[in-house]
PDB file of C-alpha atoms and ligand atoms in Angstrom:
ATOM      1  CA  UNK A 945       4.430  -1.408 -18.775  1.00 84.00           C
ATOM      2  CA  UNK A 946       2.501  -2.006 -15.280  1.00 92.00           C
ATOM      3  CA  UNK A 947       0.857  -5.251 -14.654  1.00 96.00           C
ATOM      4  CA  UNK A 948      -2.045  -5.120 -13.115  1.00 98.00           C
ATOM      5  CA  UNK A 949      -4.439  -8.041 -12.162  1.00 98.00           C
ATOM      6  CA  UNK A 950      -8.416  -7.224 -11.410  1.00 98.00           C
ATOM      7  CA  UNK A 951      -9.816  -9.400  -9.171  1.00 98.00           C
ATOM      8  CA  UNK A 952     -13.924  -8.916  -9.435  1.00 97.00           C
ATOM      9  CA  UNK A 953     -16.763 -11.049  -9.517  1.00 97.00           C
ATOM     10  CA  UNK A 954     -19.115  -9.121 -10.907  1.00 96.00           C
ATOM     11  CA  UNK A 955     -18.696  -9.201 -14.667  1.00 97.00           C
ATOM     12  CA  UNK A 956     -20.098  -5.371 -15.406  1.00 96.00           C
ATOM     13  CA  UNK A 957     -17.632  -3.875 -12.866  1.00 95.00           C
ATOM     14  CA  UNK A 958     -14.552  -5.989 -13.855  1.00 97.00           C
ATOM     15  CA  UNK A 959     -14.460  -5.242 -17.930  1.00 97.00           C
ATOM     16  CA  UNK A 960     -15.454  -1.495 -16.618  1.00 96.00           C
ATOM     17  CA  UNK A 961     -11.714  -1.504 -14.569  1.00 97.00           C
ATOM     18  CA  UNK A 962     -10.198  -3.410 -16.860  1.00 97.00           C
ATOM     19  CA  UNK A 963     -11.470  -0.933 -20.345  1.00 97.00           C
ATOM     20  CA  UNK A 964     -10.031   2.101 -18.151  1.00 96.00           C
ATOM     21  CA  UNK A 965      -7.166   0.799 -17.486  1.00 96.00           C
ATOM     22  CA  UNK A 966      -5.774  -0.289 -20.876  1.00 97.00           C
ATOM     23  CA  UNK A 967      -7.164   2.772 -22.463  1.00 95.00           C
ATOM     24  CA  UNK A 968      -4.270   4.163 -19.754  1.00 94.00           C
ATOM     25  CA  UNK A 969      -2.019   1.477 -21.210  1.00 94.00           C
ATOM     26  CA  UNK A 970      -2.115  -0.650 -18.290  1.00 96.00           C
ATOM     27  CA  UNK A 971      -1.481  -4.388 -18.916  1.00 97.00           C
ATOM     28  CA  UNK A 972      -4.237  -5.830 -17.494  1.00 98.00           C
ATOM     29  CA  UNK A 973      -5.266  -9.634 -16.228  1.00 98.00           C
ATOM     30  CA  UNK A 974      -8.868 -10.357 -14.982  1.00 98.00           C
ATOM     31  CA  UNK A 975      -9.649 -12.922 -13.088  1.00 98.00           C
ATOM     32  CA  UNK A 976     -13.265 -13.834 -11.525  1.00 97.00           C
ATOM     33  CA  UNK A 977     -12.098 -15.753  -8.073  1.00 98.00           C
ATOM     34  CA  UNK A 978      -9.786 -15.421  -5.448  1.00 97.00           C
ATOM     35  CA  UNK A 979      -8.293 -18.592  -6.541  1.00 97.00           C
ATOM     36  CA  UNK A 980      -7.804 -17.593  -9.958  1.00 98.00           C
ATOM     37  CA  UNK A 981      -6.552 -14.608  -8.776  1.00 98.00           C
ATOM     38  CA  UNK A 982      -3.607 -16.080  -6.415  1.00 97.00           C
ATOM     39  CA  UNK A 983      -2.984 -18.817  -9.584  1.00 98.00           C
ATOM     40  CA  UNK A 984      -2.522 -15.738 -11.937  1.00 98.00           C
ATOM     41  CA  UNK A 985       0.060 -13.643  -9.624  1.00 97.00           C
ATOM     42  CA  UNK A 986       1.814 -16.911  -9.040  1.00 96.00           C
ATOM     43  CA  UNK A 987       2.234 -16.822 -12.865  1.00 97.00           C
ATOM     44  CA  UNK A 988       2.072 -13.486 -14.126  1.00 96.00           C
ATOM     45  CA  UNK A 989       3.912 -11.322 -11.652  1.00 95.00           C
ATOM     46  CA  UNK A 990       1.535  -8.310 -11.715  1.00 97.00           C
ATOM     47  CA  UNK A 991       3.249  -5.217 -10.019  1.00 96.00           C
ATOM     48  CA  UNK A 992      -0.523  -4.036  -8.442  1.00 97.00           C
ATOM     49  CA  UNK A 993      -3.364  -6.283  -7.705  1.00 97.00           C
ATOM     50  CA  UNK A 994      -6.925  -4.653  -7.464  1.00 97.00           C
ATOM     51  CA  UNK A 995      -9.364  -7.263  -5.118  1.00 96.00           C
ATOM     52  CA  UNK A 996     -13.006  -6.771  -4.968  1.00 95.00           C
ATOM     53  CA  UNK A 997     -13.005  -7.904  -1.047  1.00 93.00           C
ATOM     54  CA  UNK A 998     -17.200  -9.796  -1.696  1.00 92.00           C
ATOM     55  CA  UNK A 999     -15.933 -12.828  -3.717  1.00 94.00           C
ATOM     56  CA  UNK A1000     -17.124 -16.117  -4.081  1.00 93.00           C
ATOM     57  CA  UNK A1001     -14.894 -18.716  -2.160  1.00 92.00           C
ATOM     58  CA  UNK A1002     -11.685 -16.953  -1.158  1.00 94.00           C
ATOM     59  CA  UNK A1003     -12.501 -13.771   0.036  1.00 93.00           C
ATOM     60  CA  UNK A1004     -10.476 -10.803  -1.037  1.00 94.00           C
ATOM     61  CA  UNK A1005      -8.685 -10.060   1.971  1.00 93.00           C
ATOM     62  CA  UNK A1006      -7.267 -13.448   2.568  1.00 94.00           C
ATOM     63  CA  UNK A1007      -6.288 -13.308  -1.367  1.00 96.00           C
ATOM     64  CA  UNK A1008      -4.231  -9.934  -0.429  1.00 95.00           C
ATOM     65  CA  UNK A1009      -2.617 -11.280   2.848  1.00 94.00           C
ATOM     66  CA  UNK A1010      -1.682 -14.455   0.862  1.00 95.00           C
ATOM     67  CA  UNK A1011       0.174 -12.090  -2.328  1.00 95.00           C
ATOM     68  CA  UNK A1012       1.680 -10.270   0.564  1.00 92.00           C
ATOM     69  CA  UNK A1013       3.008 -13.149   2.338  1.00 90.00           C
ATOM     70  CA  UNK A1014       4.709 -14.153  -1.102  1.00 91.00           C
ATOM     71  CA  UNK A1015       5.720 -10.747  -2.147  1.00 87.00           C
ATOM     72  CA  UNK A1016       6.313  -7.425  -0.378  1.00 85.00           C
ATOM     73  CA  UNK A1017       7.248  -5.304  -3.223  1.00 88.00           C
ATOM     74  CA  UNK A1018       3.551  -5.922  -5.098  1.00 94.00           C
ATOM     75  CA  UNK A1019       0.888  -2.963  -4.366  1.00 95.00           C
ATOM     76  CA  UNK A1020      -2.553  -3.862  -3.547  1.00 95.00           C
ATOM     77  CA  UNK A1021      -5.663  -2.282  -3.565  1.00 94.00           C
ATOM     78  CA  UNK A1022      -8.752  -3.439  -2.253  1.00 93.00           C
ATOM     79  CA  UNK A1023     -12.570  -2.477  -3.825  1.00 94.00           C
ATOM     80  CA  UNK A1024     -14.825  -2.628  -0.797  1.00 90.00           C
ATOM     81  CA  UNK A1025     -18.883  -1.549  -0.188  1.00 83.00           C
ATOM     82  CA  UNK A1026     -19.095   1.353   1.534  1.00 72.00           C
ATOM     83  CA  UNK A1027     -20.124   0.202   4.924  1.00 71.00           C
ATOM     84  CA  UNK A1028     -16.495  -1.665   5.608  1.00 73.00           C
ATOM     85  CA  UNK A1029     -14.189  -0.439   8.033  1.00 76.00           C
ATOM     86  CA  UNK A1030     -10.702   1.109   6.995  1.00 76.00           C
ATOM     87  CA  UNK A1031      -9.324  -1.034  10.145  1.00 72.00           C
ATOM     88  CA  UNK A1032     -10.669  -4.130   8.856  1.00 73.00           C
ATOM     89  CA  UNK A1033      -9.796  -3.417   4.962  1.00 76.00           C
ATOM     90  CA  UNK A1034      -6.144  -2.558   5.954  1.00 74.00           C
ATOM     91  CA  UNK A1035      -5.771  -4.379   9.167  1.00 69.00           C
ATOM     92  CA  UNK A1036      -2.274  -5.329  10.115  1.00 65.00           C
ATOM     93  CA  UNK A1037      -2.929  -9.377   8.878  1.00 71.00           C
ATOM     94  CA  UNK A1038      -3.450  -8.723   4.959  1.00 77.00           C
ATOM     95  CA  UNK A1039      -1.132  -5.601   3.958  1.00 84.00           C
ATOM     96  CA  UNK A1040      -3.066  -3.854   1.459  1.00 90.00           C
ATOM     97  CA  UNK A1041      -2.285  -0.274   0.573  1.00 91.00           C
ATOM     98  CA  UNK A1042      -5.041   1.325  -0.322  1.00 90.00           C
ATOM     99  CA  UNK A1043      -8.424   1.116  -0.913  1.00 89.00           C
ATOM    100  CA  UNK A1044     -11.385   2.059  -3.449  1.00 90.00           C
ATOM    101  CA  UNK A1045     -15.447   2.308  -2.189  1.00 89.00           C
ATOM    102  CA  UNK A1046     -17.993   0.840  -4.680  1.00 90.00           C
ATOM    103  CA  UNK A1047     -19.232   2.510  -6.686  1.00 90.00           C
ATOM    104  CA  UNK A1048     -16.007   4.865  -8.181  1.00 91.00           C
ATOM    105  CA  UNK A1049     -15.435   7.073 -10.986  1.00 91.00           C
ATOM    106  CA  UNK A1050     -12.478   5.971 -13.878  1.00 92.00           C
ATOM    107  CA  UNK A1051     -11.047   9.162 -12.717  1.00 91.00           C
ATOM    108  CA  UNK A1052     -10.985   8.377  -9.257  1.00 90.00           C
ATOM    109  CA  UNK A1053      -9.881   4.549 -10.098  1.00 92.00           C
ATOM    110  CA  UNK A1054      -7.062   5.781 -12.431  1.00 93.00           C
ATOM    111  CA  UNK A1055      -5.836   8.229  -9.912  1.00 91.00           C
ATOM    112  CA  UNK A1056      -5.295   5.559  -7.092  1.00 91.00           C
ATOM    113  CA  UNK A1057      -3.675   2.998  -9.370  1.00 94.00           C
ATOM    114  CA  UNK A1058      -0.761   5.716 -10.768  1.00 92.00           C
ATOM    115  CA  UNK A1059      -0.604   6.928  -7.284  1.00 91.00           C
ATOM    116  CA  UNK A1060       0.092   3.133  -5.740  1.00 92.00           C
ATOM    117  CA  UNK A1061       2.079   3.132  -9.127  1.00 91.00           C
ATOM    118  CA  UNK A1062       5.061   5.617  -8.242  1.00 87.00           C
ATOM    119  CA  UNK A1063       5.090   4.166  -5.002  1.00 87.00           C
ATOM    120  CA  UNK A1064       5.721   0.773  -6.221  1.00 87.00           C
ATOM    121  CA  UNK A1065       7.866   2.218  -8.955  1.00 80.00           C
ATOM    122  CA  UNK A1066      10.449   4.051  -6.627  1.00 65.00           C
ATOM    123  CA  UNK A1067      12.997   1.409  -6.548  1.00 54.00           C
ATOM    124  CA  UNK A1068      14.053   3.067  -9.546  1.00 55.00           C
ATOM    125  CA  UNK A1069      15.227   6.095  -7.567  1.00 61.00           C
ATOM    126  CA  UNK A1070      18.777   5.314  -6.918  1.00 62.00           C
ATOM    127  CA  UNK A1071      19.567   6.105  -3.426  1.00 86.00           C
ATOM    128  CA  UNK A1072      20.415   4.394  -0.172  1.00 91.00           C
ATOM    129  CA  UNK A1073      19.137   6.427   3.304  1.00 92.00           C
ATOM    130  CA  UNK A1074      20.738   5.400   6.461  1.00 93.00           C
ATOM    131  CA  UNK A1075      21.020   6.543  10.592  1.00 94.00           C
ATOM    132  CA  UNK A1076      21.885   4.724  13.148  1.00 94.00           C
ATOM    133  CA  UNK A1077      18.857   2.403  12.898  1.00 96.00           C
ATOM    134  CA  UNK A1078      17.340   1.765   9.789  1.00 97.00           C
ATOM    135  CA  UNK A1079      18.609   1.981   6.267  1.00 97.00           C
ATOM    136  CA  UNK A1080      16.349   1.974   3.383  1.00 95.00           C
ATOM    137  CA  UNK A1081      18.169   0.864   0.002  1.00 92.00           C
ATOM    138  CA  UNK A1082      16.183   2.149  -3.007  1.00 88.00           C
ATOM    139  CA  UNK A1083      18.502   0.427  -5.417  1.00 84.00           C
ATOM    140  CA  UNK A1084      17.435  -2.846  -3.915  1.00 85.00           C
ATOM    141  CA  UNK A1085      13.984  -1.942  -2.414  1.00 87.00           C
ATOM    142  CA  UNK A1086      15.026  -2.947   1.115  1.00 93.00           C
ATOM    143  CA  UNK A1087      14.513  -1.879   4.020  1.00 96.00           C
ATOM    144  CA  UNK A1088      16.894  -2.881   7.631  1.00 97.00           C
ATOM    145  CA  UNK A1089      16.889  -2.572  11.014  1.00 97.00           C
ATOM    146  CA  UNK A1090      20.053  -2.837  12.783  1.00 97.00           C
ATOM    147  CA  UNK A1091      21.364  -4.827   9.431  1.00 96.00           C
ATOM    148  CA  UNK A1092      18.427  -6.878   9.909  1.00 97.00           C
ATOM    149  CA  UNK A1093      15.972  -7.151   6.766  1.00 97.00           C
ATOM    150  CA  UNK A1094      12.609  -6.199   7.105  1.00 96.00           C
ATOM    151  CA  UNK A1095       9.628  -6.863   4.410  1.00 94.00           C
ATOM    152  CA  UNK A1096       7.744  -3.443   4.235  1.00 94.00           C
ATOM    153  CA  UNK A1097       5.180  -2.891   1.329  1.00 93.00           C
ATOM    154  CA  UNK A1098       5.312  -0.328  -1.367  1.00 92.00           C
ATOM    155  CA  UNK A1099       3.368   2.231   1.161  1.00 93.00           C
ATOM    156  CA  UNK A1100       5.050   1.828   4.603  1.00 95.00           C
ATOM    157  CA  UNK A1101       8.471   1.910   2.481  1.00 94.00           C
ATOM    158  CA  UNK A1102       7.344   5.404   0.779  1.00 94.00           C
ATOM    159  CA  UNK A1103       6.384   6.665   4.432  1.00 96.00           C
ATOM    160  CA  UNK A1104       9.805   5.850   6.093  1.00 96.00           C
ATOM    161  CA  UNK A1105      11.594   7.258   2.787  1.00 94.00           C
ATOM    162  CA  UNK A1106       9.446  10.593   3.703  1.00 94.00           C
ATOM    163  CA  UNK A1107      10.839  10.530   7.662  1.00 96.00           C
ATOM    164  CA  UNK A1108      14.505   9.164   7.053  1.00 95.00           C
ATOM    165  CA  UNK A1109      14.527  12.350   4.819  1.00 92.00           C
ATOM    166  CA  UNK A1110      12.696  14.830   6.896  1.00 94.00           C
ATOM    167  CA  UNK A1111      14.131  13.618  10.542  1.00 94.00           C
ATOM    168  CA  UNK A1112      12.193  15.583  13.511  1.00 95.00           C
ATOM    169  CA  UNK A1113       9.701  17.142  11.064  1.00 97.00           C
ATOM    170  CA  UNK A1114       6.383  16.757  12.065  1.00 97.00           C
ATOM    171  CA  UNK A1115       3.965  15.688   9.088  1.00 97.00           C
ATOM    172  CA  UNK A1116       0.151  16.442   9.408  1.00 96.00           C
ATOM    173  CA  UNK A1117      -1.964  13.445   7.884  1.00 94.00           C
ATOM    174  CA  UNK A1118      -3.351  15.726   5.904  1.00 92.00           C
ATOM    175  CA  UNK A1119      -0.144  16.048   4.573  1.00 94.00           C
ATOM    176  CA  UNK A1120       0.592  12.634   4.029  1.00 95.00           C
ATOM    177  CA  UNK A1121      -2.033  11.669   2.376  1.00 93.00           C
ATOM    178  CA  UNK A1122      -1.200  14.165  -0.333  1.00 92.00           C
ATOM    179  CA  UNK A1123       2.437  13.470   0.065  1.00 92.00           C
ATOM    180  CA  UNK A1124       2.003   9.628  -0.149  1.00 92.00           C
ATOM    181  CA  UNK A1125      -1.532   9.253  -1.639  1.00 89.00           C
ATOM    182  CA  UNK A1126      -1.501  12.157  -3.831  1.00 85.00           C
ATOM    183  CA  UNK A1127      -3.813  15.230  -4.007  1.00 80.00           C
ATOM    184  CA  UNK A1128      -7.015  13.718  -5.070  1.00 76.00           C
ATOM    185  CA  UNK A1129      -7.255  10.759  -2.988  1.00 78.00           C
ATOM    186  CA  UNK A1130     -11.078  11.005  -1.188  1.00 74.00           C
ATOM    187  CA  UNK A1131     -11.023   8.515   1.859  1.00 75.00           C
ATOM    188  CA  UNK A1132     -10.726   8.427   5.706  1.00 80.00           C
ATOM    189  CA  UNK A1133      -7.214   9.583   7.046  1.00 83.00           C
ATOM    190  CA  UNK A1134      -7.401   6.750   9.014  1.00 86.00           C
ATOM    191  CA  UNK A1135      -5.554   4.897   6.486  1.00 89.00           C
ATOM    192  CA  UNK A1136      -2.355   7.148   7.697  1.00 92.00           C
ATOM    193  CA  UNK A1137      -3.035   5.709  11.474  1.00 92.00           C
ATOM    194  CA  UNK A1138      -3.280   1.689  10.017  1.00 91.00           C
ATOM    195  CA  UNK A1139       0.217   2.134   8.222  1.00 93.00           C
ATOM    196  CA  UNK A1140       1.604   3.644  11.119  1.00 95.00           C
ATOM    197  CA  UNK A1141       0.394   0.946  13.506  1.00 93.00           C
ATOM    198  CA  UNK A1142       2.073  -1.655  10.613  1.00 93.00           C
ATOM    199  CA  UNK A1143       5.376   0.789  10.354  1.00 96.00           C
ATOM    200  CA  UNK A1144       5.413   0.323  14.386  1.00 96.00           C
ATOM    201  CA  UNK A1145       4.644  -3.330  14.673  1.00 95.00           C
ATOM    202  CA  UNK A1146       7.382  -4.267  12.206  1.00 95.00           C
ATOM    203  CA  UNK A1147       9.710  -1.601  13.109  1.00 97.00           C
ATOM    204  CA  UNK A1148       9.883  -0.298  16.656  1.00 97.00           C
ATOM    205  CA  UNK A1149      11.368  -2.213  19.661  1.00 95.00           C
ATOM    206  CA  UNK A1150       7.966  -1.845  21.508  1.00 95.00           C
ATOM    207  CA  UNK A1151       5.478  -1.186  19.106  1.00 93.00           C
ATOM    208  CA  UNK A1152       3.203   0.415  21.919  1.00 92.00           C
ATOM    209  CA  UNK A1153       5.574   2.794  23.288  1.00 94.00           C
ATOM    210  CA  UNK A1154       7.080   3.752  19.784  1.00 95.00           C
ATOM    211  CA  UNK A1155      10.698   5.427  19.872  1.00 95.00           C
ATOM    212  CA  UNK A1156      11.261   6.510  16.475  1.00 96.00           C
ATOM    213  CA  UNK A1157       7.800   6.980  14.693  1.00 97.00           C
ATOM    214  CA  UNK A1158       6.265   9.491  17.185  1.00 96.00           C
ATOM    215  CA  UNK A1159       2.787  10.552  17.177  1.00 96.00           C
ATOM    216  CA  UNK A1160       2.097  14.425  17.181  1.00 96.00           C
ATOM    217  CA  UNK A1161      -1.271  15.072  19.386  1.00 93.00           C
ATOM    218  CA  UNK A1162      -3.409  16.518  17.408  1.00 91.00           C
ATOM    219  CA  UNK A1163      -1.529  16.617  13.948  1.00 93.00           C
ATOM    220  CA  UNK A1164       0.076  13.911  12.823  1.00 95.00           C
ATOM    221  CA  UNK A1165       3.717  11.686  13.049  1.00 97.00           C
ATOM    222  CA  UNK A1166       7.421  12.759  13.405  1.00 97.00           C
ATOM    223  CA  UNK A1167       9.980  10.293  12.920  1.00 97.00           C
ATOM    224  CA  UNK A1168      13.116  10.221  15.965  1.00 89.00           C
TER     225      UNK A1168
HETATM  226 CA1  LIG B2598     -17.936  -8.953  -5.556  1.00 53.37          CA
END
């Protein structure tokens, strides 16, 4: 069963996530700060962490680039008011894969968590993808360049599984999202263009003239 710790302030919103996910059989752990928060994954081990970003104290972003610092494998979501930028919710610093605007449905939050949920989950997939660069081990859930480990989360490992399988094809975002996101996610595409930027950073040999994840004017990315 996933683990899944809620992160939320405000009472009425946190036992509303947490009922709809444990009526989905989600194991869930609620915490109120960003402290508690970091104290529970420290204990528990949750395999997704949901943060409200508007906390008291610790504010959720430096919660999420603290659980990513300690853990590259955990998927993280962060619940943000509508006015916040995509850049700044999933900036390069705090490694969070995805993102939910107040106020959602428990369709919409259900959705996002199974989708963040195979992508976390796909280190079950036994299979090891290799060129003359980078090999991505799914039996392990690692990722190297040049035999050199590299931490990548649960979403920039599911986008360079999608290129190291589909070498020279070029991917709309469109297509990504529903690829990597799944059908039904409703956000901005830019979230494609901040895990690219993150792919490229920890991945290319000059992250601003990138040699293997190529942007497509116009359309999208194509990998070598
Ligand atoms: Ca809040």
């Amino acid at each position: 069963m996933l683990k899944i710790l809620v992160c939320e302030d405000e009472t009425a919103i946190r036992r509303f996530i947490k009922i709809n996910l444990e009526r989905q059989g989600f194991d869930v752990i609620d915490v109120e700060t960003g402290e508690d928060a970091l104290e529970a994954f420290n204990e528990q081990k949750p395999d997704i962490a949901l943060l409200d970003i508007m906390l008291p104290g610790m504010n959720g972003l430096e919660v999420a680039k603290k659980i990513r610092d300690k853990d590259s494998n955990v998927g993280i979501i962060m619940l943000t008011a509508k006015s916040q930028d995509v850049d700044k919710i999933l900036g390069l610093e705090n490694g969070a894969d995805d993102y939910l605007t107040k106020p959602f449905n428990p369709t919409e939050l259900i959705l996002r968590i199974k989708s963040l949920a195979r992508r976390v989950e796909s280190k079950d997939v036994p299979d090891i993808l290799e060129d003359d660069v980078y090999k991505l081990d799914h039996n392990t859930r690692q990722f190297f360049k040049r035999g050199q480990y590299i931490e990548l989360t649960p979403t920039e490992f599911a986008l360079m599984d999608l290129f190291m399988r589909n070498p020279h094809k070029a991917f709309s975002r469109d297509e990504l999202l529903d690829i990597i996101w799944g059908k039904d996610f409703i956000g901005d595409s830019k979230i494609i263009d901040v895990n690219i930027r993150r792919i490229r950073s920890k991945l290319e040999d000059d992250p601003s003239n990138p040699e293997y994840i190529n942007t497509v004017w116009g359309l999208g990315y194509r990998y070598r």
